[in-house]
Short mmCIF file of C-alpha atoms in Angstrom, two decimals:
data_model
loop_
_atom_site.label_atom_id
_atom_site.label_comp_id
_atom_site.label_asym_id
_atom_site.label_seq_id
_atom_site.Cartn_x
_atom_site.Cartn_y
_atom_site.Cartn_z
CA MET A 1 131.43 95.79 124.02
CA ILE A 2 128.22 96.16 121.66
CA HIS A 3 125.60 98.82 122.70
CA ILE A 4 122.55 99.44 120.89
CA ILE A 5 120.24 102.29 121.48
CA HIS A 6 117.05 102.68 120.03
CA GLY A 7 113.56 103.79 120.61
CA SER A 8 110.57 106.04 119.25
CA ASP A 9 111.78 109.10 121.38
CA THR A 10 114.97 109.43 119.40
CA TYR A 11 115.26 113.24 121.64
CA ARG A 12 115.37 111.27 124.50
CA SER A 13 117.58 108.08 123.12
CA ARG A 14 120.15 110.54 121.93
CA GLN A 15 120.66 111.68 125.69
CA VAL A 16 120.89 107.98 126.74
CA LEU A 17 123.94 107.64 124.03
CA GLY A 18 125.72 110.81 125.14
CA GLU A 19 125.41 109.56 128.65
CA LEU A 20 126.78 105.88 127.69
CA ILE A 21 129.66 107.70 125.84
CA ASN A 22 130.32 110.15 128.76
CA GLY A 23 130.31 106.51 131.29
CA ALA A 24 132.84 104.86 129.19
CA TYR A 25 135.33 107.42 129.71
CA GLY A 26 134.36 107.97 133.47
CA GLY A 27 131.98 110.90 133.27
CA ALA A 28 131.58 114.64 132.10
CA GLY A 29 135.15 116.57 133.61
CA ALA A 30 137.34 118.12 131.52
CA ASP A 31 139.50 115.72 131.39
CA ASN A 32 137.52 113.23 129.96
CA ILE A 33 135.77 115.43 127.42
CA HIS A 34 138.98 115.90 125.96
CA ARG A 35 139.48 112.46 125.65
CA GLN A 36 136.56 112.00 124.14
CA ALA A 37 137.21 114.56 121.56
CA GLN A 38 140.03 112.38 120.83
CA ARG A 39 138.92 109.27 120.63
CA VAL A 40 135.18 109.11 119.63
CA GLU A 41 134.43 107.91 115.87
CA ILE A 42 130.87 108.89 114.16
CA PHE A 43 130.22 106.33 111.44
CA ASP A 44 127.44 106.66 109.23
CA ALA A 45 126.99 103.53 107.77
CA ASP A 46 124.96 104.24 104.61
CA GLU A 47 127.54 106.14 103.60
CA ARG A 48 130.40 103.82 104.21
CA PRO A 49 130.61 99.79 103.25
CA VAL A 50 131.25 96.94 105.92
CA HIS A 51 134.52 96.57 104.99
CA GLU A 52 135.65 99.90 106.21
CA LEU A 53 134.21 99.93 109.94
CA ALA A 54 135.83 96.40 110.12
CA GLY A 55 139.24 97.89 109.20
CA LEU A 56 138.64 100.23 111.87
CA LEU A 57 138.33 98.23 114.45
CA GLN A 58 140.55 95.64 113.64
CA GLY A 59 143.95 95.60 115.79
CA GLY A 60 142.03 96.87 118.68
CA SER A 61 142.70 100.49 117.48
CA LEU A 62 140.35 102.82 115.83
CA PHE A 63 143.26 105.18 114.22
CA ASP A 64 146.40 104.93 113.04
CA ASP A 65 148.01 106.49 115.73
CA GLY A 66 146.06 104.24 118.46
CA VAL A 67 144.43 106.84 120.21
CA GLY A 68 140.94 105.84 118.78
CA GLU A 69 139.25 103.54 121.38
CA THR A 70 135.06 104.60 120.95
CA MET A 71 132.74 104.12 117.42
CA VAL A 72 129.22 105.29 117.10
CA VAL A 73 127.54 103.63 114.34
CA ARG A 74 124.74 105.83 112.84
CA ARG A 75 121.89 105.11 110.07
CA LEU A 76 122.52 101.62 109.62
CA LEU A 77 118.86 100.82 108.64
CA GLY A 78 119.84 102.89 105.48
CA SER A 79 122.57 101.02 104.46
CA ALA A 80 122.74 99.17 101.24
CA GLU A 81 124.79 96.50 102.78
CA LEU A 82 122.32 96.21 105.90
CA ASP A 83 122.67 92.42 106.05
CA ALA A 84 126.33 92.40 105.73
CA TYR A 85 126.53 94.70 108.57
CA VAL A 86 124.20 93.14 110.58
CA ALA A 87 126.11 89.65 110.40
CA TYR A 88 129.02 91.44 110.82
CA PHE A 89 127.60 92.90 114.12
CA GLU A 90 126.76 89.10 115.12
CA GLN A 91 130.00 87.75 114.91
CA LEU A 92 131.76 90.41 117.00
CA ALA A 93 129.64 89.99 119.73
CA GLU A 94 129.73 86.47 119.35
CA HIS A 95 133.44 86.55 119.68
CA GLY A 96 133.87 90.00 121.90
CA LEU A 97 135.59 93.53 121.04
CA SER A 98 138.04 95.34 123.44
CA GLN A 99 136.61 98.55 122.15
CA GLU A 100 133.16 100.25 123.08
CA VAL A 101 130.85 100.09 119.61
CA PHE A 102 127.55 102.33 120.24
CA ILE A 103 124.96 101.38 117.25
CA TYR A 104 122.54 104.74 117.13
CA ILE A 105 118.99 103.39 115.86
CA ASP A 106 116.82 106.07 115.39
CA ASP A 107 113.40 104.29 115.58
CA ASP A 108 112.24 101.51 117.64
CA LEU A 109 113.07 98.06 116.43
CA GLN A 110 110.75 96.02 117.74
CA SER A 111 108.32 98.58 116.04
CA ILE A 112 110.16 98.07 113.08
CA GLY A 113 110.41 94.02 113.08
CA ARG A 114 106.39 94.57 113.57
CA ARG A 115 106.17 97.13 110.92
CA LYS A 116 104.26 96.14 107.65
CA SER A 117 105.46 99.22 105.79
CA ALA A 118 108.99 98.65 106.24
CA ARG A 119 110.69 96.60 103.87
CA GLN A 120 111.39 92.86 104.53
CA ALA A 121 115.21 92.91 104.66
CA VAL A 122 114.49 96.16 107.32
CA ARG A 123 111.80 94.23 109.66
CA ASP A 124 114.29 90.86 109.38
CA ALA A 125 117.26 93.09 110.51
CA ALA A 126 115.73 95.04 113.33
CA LYS A 127 114.88 91.49 114.90
CA ARG A 128 118.50 90.27 114.73
CA LEU A 129 120.15 93.71 115.92
CA ILE A 130 117.90 93.06 119.04
CA GLY A 131 119.52 90.00 120.40
CA ILE A 132 122.76 91.44 119.78
CA GLY A 133 124.83 93.00 122.85
CA THR A 134 123.60 95.41 125.46
CA GLN A 135 120.17 96.55 124.32
CA HIS A 136 119.15 100.17 125.53
CA HIS A 137 115.55 100.86 125.29
CA VAL A 138 114.15 104.05 125.54
CA ALA A 139 110.19 103.90 125.64
CA ALA A 140 108.48 106.68 125.05
CA LEU A 141 107.41 108.87 127.90
CA ARG A 142 104.17 108.74 129.50
CA ASP A 143 101.86 111.64 129.87
CA VAL A 144 102.11 111.94 133.60
CA GLU A 145 105.69 112.07 132.96
CA ARG A 146 106.22 114.56 130.36
CA PRO A 147 106.04 117.54 132.51
CA LYS A 148 108.19 116.65 135.20
CA TRP A 149 110.90 115.53 132.25
CA LEU A 150 110.41 118.78 131.55
CA ILE A 151 111.17 120.98 134.37
CA ALA A 152 114.07 118.70 134.93
CA GLN A 153 115.80 119.10 131.42
CA VAL A 154 115.04 122.93 131.71
CA GLU A 155 116.65 123.45 134.78
CA THR A 156 119.66 121.16 133.75
CA GLN A 157 120.16 122.88 130.24
CA PHE A 158 119.33 125.65 130.72
CA ARG A 159 119.80 126.84 134.25
CA THR A 160 115.95 128.17 134.08
CA ALA A 161 112.91 127.16 136.18
CA LEU A 162 109.96 126.27 134.36
CA GLN A 163 107.10 126.68 136.31
CA PRO A 164 104.93 123.09 136.70
CA ALA A 165 101.72 125.01 135.24
CA ALA A 166 103.76 126.10 131.85
CA ALA A 167 104.99 123.03 131.40
CA ALA A 168 101.15 121.15 131.49
CA LEU A 169 100.40 123.79 128.78
CA LEU A 170 103.29 122.79 126.85
CA VAL A 171 102.32 118.94 126.95
CA ARG A 172 99.31 120.15 125.03
CA THR A 173 100.92 121.04 122.27
CA SER A 174 102.71 118.19 121.61
CA THR A 175 103.77 114.81 122.83
CA ASP A 176 107.94 114.91 120.73
CA SER A 177 110.44 115.72 122.38
CA TRP A 178 112.20 117.46 119.88
CA ARG A 179 109.34 119.88 119.36
CA LEU A 180 108.94 120.35 123.39
CA MET A 181 112.57 120.93 123.28
CA THR A 182 113.16 123.21 121.01
CA GLN A 183 110.29 125.20 122.04
CA LEU A 184 111.75 125.63 125.76
CA HIS A 185 115.15 126.81 124.22
CA LYS A 186 113.21 129.57 122.77
CA LEU A 187 111.30 130.10 125.83
CA ALA A 188 114.11 129.75 128.00
CA ALA A 189 115.93 132.66 126.24
CA LEU A 190 112.74 135.15 125.85
CA SER A 191 112.27 134.78 129.82
CA GLY A 192 115.79 136.09 130.27
CA PHE A 193 117.22 132.49 131.54
CA SER A 194 115.23 132.85 134.35
CA VAL A 195 111.29 131.36 134.94
CA ILE A 196 109.12 130.48 132.16
CA THR A 197 105.13 130.89 133.19
CA PRO A 198 102.45 129.96 131.63
CA ARG A 199 101.86 133.56 130.16
CA LEU A 200 105.27 133.13 128.27
CA VAL A 201 103.89 129.81 126.97
CA GLN A 202 100.80 131.10 125.97
CA GLU A 203 102.37 133.97 123.93
CA HIS A 204 105.27 132.82 122.45
CA GLY A 205 104.47 128.58 122.34
CA GLU A 206 103.10 126.59 119.62
CA PRO A 207 99.51 126.60 120.09
CA ILE A 208 97.54 123.97 121.27
CA ALA A 209 95.82 122.96 118.48
CA ALA A 210 99.13 121.65 116.75
CA ALA A 211 98.62 118.89 119.20
CA GLY A 212 97.82 116.45 116.38
CA VAL A 213 100.64 117.36 114.17
CA SER A 214 103.57 116.13 117.13
CA GLY A 215 105.88 115.46 114.39
CA ALA A 216 106.16 111.56 114.86
CA VAL A 217 109.09 109.98 113.15
CA GLY A 218 108.25 107.15 110.79
CA ALA A 219 110.36 104.28 110.15
CA GLY A 220 113.66 105.72 109.33
CA GLY A 221 113.23 108.92 111.35
CA THR A 222 112.32 110.36 108.06
CA THR A 223 110.74 113.66 109.59
CA GLU A 224 113.23 113.99 111.72
CA ARG A 225 116.18 113.54 108.85
CA SER A 226 113.90 116.77 106.85
CA ILE A 227 114.05 119.09 109.59
CA PHE A 228 118.28 118.66 110.42
CA SER A 229 118.75 118.25 106.55
CA LEU A 230 116.62 121.65 106.73
CA LEU A 231 118.83 122.42 109.63
CA ASP A 232 121.89 122.04 107.63
CA ALA A 233 121.09 123.63 104.78
CA VAL A 234 119.89 127.09 106.27
CA ALA A 235 123.26 126.80 108.69
CA ASN A 236 125.68 126.43 105.69
CA ASN A 237 123.68 129.23 103.92
CA LYS A 238 122.33 127.22 101.29
CA LYS A 239 119.64 129.00 100.66
CA SER A 240 117.73 126.79 97.37
CA GLN A 241 118.66 123.83 98.69
CA ALA A 242 116.92 124.76 102.18
CA LEU A 243 113.92 125.94 100.44
CA ALA A 244 113.37 122.62 98.75
CA GLU A 245 113.38 121.09 101.71
CA MET A 246 111.21 123.29 103.80
CA HIS A 247 108.92 122.73 101.03
CA MET A 248 109.09 118.85 101.22
CA GLN A 249 108.60 119.56 105.33
CA PHE A 250 105.35 121.07 104.53
CA MET A 251 104.12 118.50 101.75
CA ARG A 252 104.82 116.04 105.09
CA ASP A 253 103.41 118.08 107.67
CA PRO A 254 101.45 121.21 106.15
CA ALA A 255 101.19 122.26 110.05
CA SER A 256 104.38 122.26 110.66
CA GLU A 257 105.58 126.85 110.54
CA PHE A 258 105.75 126.63 114.41
CA TYR A 259 107.88 123.45 114.70
CA ILE A 260 110.22 125.04 111.85
CA LEU A 261 110.52 128.26 113.55
CA THR A 262 111.71 126.55 116.94
CA MET A 263 113.61 124.67 115.51
CA PHE A 264 115.55 127.47 113.15
CA LEU A 265 115.61 129.17 116.94
CA TYR A 266 117.38 126.43 118.66
CA GLN A 267 119.55 126.55 115.76
CA PHE A 268 120.70 129.82 115.60
CA ARG A 269 120.82 130.33 119.20
CA LEU A 270 123.63 127.38 119.21
CA MET A 271 125.25 128.85 116.93
CA LEU A 272 126.06 132.37 118.39
CA SER A 273 126.80 130.49 121.84
CA VAL A 274 129.61 128.45 120.03
CA ARG A 275 130.65 131.74 117.75
CA ASP A 276 131.26 133.79 121.32
CA ALA A 277 132.92 131.27 122.31
CA VAL A 278 135.02 131.59 119.76
CA ASP A 279 135.49 134.80 119.96
CA ARG A 280 136.55 134.80 123.53
CA GLY A 281 138.96 132.08 122.55
CA TYR A 282 137.21 129.35 123.73
CA ASP A 283 138.85 125.92 123.25
CA GLU A 284 136.99 122.92 122.44
CA VAL A 285 137.27 121.35 125.66
CA ARG A 286 136.13 124.72 127.36
CA MET A 287 133.12 125.00 125.18
CA LYS A 288 132.00 121.44 125.89
CA LYS A 289 132.53 121.77 129.42
CA ALA A 290 130.52 125.18 129.11
CA MET A 291 127.68 124.07 127.03
CA GLY A 292 127.61 120.49 127.38
CA LEU A 293 127.49 119.46 123.85
CA HIS A 294 129.14 116.50 122.80
CA PRO A 295 132.19 116.65 120.85
CA PHE A 296 130.68 115.06 117.67
CA VAL A 297 127.79 117.96 117.67
CA LEU A 298 130.44 120.88 118.98
CA LYS A 299 132.55 119.93 115.76
CA LYS A 300 129.37 120.85 113.82
CA GLN A 301 128.32 123.54 115.17
CA LEU A 302 131.93 125.15 114.87
CA SER A 303 131.61 124.61 111.06
CA PHE A 304 128.55 126.39 110.91
CA ALA A 305 129.31 129.95 113.32
CA LYS A 306 132.46 130.16 111.80
CA ARG A 307 130.46 131.10 108.81
CA PHE A 308 128.81 134.03 110.27
CA SER A 309 129.96 136.62 112.16
CA GLY A 310 128.79 137.46 116.02
CA ASP A 311 126.25 140.26 114.78
CA GLN A 312 125.38 138.73 111.87
CA LEU A 313 124.02 135.56 114.75
CA ARG A 314 122.50 138.12 117.10
CA SER A 315 120.83 139.71 114.45
CA LEU A 316 119.28 137.01 112.50
CA PHE A 317 118.29 135.54 116.34
CA THR A 318 116.68 138.96 117.27
CA ARG A 319 114.83 138.36 113.95
CA LEU A 320 113.85 134.69 114.48
CA ILE A 321 112.27 135.89 117.79
CA GLU A 322 110.35 138.74 116.22
CA LEU A 323 109.38 136.26 113.57
CA ASN A 324 107.47 134.50 116.27
CA ASP A 325 105.66 137.36 116.98
CA ARG A 326 104.53 138.22 113.78
CA LEU A 327 103.11 134.23 112.88
CA LYS A 328 100.70 134.66 115.48
CA PHE A 329 99.43 138.06 114.74
CA SER A 330 100.16 139.07 111.34
CA GLY A 331 98.14 138.39 107.96
CA ILE A 332 100.73 137.53 105.99
CA SER A 333 101.09 133.34 105.19
CA PRO A 334 103.19 131.87 107.67
CA ARG A 335 105.26 130.01 104.95
CA ILE A 336 105.70 133.62 102.66
CA GLN A 337 107.45 135.11 106.25
CA LEU A 338 109.55 131.79 106.75
CA GLU A 339 110.44 131.97 102.93
CA GLN A 340 111.54 135.53 103.10
CA PHE A 341 113.41 134.60 105.77
CA VAL A 342 115.80 132.00 104.15
CA LEU A 343 115.90 133.88 101.21
CA GLU A 344 117.44 137.04 103.38
CA LEU A 345 120.00 135.13 105.14
#
């Protein structure tokens, strides 16, 4: 069966993808997590030809050992073979498919189909994809829905309480779910994973003045891909590449210093959690259950975390929290302070 997941809110659309994968394996129990780790294949269409995907799906198995059952196809709209991919998916949908194939689009297909700035081939592909398989369209939250969603996310992900007044303050800083959740990663840690109060948001959250630069994603998810390219470079300790990515982000969004910092805090807190789990002897199944990460995300974080010791990551995370306070009250340019952090990795 083919599933197409798309929407302008890419944070929530990725959540939907994870829920669908969990559902395909009967939930998020330990046995099913282990099956997911073995049987989910990530396929980046912008880097691999369509005949390679066809070869993996042919014969009812994704892998030579017959274990694989589920394929997640990403970055489709950036493929040089976009038309061929869409034609192939149309063919699969017509004839049926035993495996689960999830096509993840980091944008809203309905919007792309009407977007004059998008290439004609991309607009045409978007319109055709809407007619394929089972559609999972993740619409943006309405303003009145966002505080309640944040409260639920904090309780589920961090076992932390978010006071309603604090949630109301947060949604005034941004309408972008990524920015809001990265702020909450930091605020939950600062609260000691207890209660996030309005005062904590006022002292350590993004300023309300940043609401006009919410980090909206354009065609093809440019802003999102940019920030994650930056995080990958930092996590891999590639200082020159990280600085170049940071400068590109500043050009796209001149007021993005607090966004970059909260993303750094999110990344290093996650790396520290994974590093601590490795040091305690946890296997991947136990890590996945404890942290709620999907297998393909966990594998990536493991590769990052192993580049640093636990003490190094604790020190870097502490420096980021201190940097957060300095950005608000120091006379030194926020950009210079962020660049200094990268150079001192």
